[in-house]
């Protein structure tokens, strides 16, 4: 079990502290809802968590199969609803992998792993989160 403490700092901003490591993240509301927009918003963290989870899960699979994914990149775009209630409706992701490090015969398995990361599996059914894989 992991514990995270959140302190509301005022001004629509929070400080999040990861108990095990002491790592700190600051969040603020986005500008379009009256926040400063000078840090990740809570929904930005959801998008970031998805991207990081996809590549981390893929890297663990790759490592078990003698492959190296260092240098891979993930880009995610957060799409918010325009109607109430305000919510994430889309998180399209592009994963760019080093073609020389990922043999063609293992790519399909690696992509399945990306689709089954814990964050992807935790998203609400109404969130469209397609993943595109690019090999360069």
Tab-separated table of C-alpha atoms in Angstrom:
chain	number	residue	atom	x	y	z
A	1	UNK	CA	0.000	0.000	0.000
A	2	UNK	CA	1.229	3.489	-0.867
A	3	UNK	CA	0.256	6.643	1.000
A	4	UNK	CA	0.269	10.147	-0.417
A	5	UNK	CA	-0.478	13.231	1.645
A	6	UNK	CA	-2.089	16.247	0.022
A	7	UNK	CA	-1.999	19.706	1.580
A	8	UNK	CA	-4.232	22.420	0.159
A	9	UNK	CA	-2.060	25.522	-0.116
A	10	UNK	CA	-4.801	27.969	-1.132
A	11	UNK	CA	-5.116	29.640	-4.492
A	12	UNK	CA	-6.409	26.402	-6.033
A	13	UNK	CA	-2.986	24.760	-5.460
A	14	UNK	CA	-1.907	21.658	-3.551
A	15	UNK	CA	1.338	20.033	-2.443
A	16	UNK	CA	1.424	16.243	-2.747
A	17	UNK	CA	3.990	14.246	-0.776
A	18	UNK	CA	4.779	10.605	-1.490
A	19	UNK	CA	5.270	9.012	1.926
A	20	UNK	CA	7.736	6.286	0.920
A	21	UNK	CA	10.158	8.500	-0.992
A	22	UNK	CA	9.403	12.011	0.211
A	23	UNK	CA	9.020	13.143	-3.410
A	24	UNK	CA	6.885	16.257	-3.797
A	25	UNK	CA	4.610	17.355	-6.638
A	26	UNK	CA	2.736	20.627	-6.750
A	27	UNK	CA	-0.600	20.969	-8.555
A	28	UNK	CA	-2.772	23.924	-9.461
A	29	UNK	CA	-6.020	24.448	-11.259
A	30	UNK	CA	-5.701	25.248	-14.965
A	31	UNK	CA	-6.145	28.818	-16.186
A	32	UNK	CA	-9.431	28.054	-17.947
A	33	UNK	CA	-11.092	27.453	-14.566
A	34	UNK	CA	-9.440	30.325	-12.692
A	35	UNK	CA	-6.195	28.697	-11.600
A	36	UNK	CA	-2.664	29.933	-12.112
A	37	UNK	CA	-1.833	27.171	-14.615
A	38	UNK	CA	1.788	27.226	-13.404
A	39	UNK	CA	1.988	23.541	-12.480
A	40	UNK	CA	0.404	20.242	-13.443
A	41	UNK	CA	-3.339	20.145	-12.816
A	42	UNK	CA	-4.824	17.024	-11.210
A	43	UNK	CA	-6.142	15.918	-14.611
A	44	UNK	CA	-2.699	16.554	-16.136
A	45	UNK	CA	-1.385	14.039	-13.602
A	46	UNK	CA	-3.898	11.458	-14.852
A	47	UNK	CA	-2.636	11.951	-18.414
A	48	UNK	CA	0.977	11.834	-17.225
A	49	UNK	CA	0.310	8.712	-15.179
A	50	UNK	CA	-1.122	6.952	-18.223
A	51	UNK	CA	1.878	7.801	-20.414
A	52	UNK	CA	4.421	6.848	-17.752
A	53	UNK	CA	2.574	3.634	-16.897
A	54	UNK	CA	2.412	2.507	-20.533
A	55	UNK	CA	6.150	2.895	-21.129
A	56	UNK	CA	7.161	1.587	-17.698
A	57	UNK	CA	5.043	-1.551	-18.117
A	58	UNK	CA	6.417	-2.068	-21.625
A	59	UNK	CA	9.987	-1.567	-20.370
A	60	UNK	CA	9.502	-4.209	-17.675
A	61	UNK	CA	8.289	-6.676	-20.322
A	62	UNK	CA	11.153	-5.687	-22.626
A	63	UNK	CA	13.720	-6.195	-19.868
A	64	UNK	CA	12.378	-9.700	-19.155
A	65	UNK	CA	12.835	-10.430	-22.867
A	66	UNK	CA	16.350	-9.025	-23.191
A	67	UNK	CA	15.292	-5.810	-24.921
A	68	UNK	CA	16.207	-2.198	-24.106
A	69	UNK	CA	13.701	0.650	-24.496
A	70	UNK	CA	15.899	3.510	-23.273
A	71	UNK	CA	15.289	6.519	-25.487
A	72	UNK	CA	11.641	5.667	-26.094
A	73	UNK	CA	9.222	8.568	-25.952
A	74	UNK	CA	5.548	8.878	-25.101
A	75	UNK	CA	3.278	11.792	-25.973
A	76	UNK	CA	-0.214	12.117	-24.497
A	77	UNK	CA	-2.824	14.778	-25.186
A	78	UNK	CA	-5.485	15.480	-22.566
A	79	UNK	CA	-8.923	16.247	-23.981
A	80	UNK	CA	-11.513	17.671	-21.568
A	81	UNK	CA	-15.295	17.671	-21.963
A	82	UNK	CA	-16.893	20.904	-23.074
A	83	UNK	CA	-20.097	20.185	-21.164
A	84	UNK	CA	-20.800	19.470	-17.503
A	85	UNK	CA	-19.583	17.633	-15.630
A	86	UNK	CA	-15.995	18.627	-16.412
A	87	UNK	CA	-14.039	15.425	-17.053
A	88	UNK	CA	-11.350	13.826	-19.165
A	89	UNK	CA	-12.893	12.433	-22.352
A	90	UNK	CA	-9.773	11.614	-24.361
A	91	UNK	CA	-6.162	10.661	-23.763
A	92	UNK	CA	-4.700	9.742	-27.140
A	93	UNK	CA	-1.175	8.410	-26.716
A	94	UNK	CA	1.708	7.970	-29.163
A	95	UNK	CA	4.546	5.687	-28.098
A	96	UNK	CA	7.753	6.023	-30.139
A	97	UNK	CA	10.152	3.107	-29.771
A	98	UNK	CA	13.638	2.452	-31.161
A	99	UNK	CA	13.019	0.131	-34.137
A	100	UNK	CA	16.489	-1.415	-33.894
A	101	UNK	CA	15.828	-2.537	-30.302
A	102	UNK	CA	12.421	-4.133	-30.890
A	103	UNK	CA	12.359	-7.067	-33.322
A	104	UNK	CA	9.252	-7.258	-35.522
A	105	UNK	CA	8.243	-10.624	-34.067
A	106	UNK	CA	7.844	-9.240	-30.527
A	107	UNK	CA	6.167	-5.900	-31.320
A	108	UNK	CA	2.592	-7.193	-31.102
A	109	UNK	CA	3.211	-8.690	-27.641
A	110	UNK	CA	4.893	-5.483	-26.484
A	111	UNK	CA	1.960	-3.396	-27.712
A	112	UNK	CA	-0.535	-5.638	-25.884
A	113	UNK	CA	1.458	-5.030	-22.703
A	114	UNK	CA	1.180	-1.269	-23.276
A	115	UNK	CA	-2.595	-1.539	-23.619
A	116	UNK	CA	-2.853	-3.471	-20.355
A	117	UNK	CA	-0.911	-1.167	-18.033
A	118	UNK	CA	-2.638	-0.612	-14.662
A	119	UNK	CA	-3.522	3.026	-15.330
A	120	UNK	CA	-5.091	2.205	-18.715
A	121	UNK	CA	-7.127	-0.521	-17.046
A	122	UNK	CA	-8.235	1.939	-14.323
A	123	UNK	CA	-9.670	4.596	-16.639
A	124	UNK	CA	-13.437	5.033	-16.816
A	125	UNK	CA	-15.113	3.439	-19.821
A	126	UNK	CA	-15.988	6.894	-21.191
A	127	UNK	CA	-12.342	7.919	-21.610
A	128	UNK	CA	-11.114	7.351	-25.171
A	129	UNK	CA	-7.420	6.423	-24.811
A	130	UNK	CA	-6.142	5.023	-28.118
A	131	UNK	CA	-2.453	4.144	-28.302
A	132	UNK	CA	-0.446	4.538	-31.507
A	133	UNK	CA	2.937	2.789	-31.711
A	134	UNK	CA	5.692	4.210	-33.909
A	135	UNK	CA	9.022	2.451	-34.526
A	136	UNK	CA	11.892	4.726	-35.574
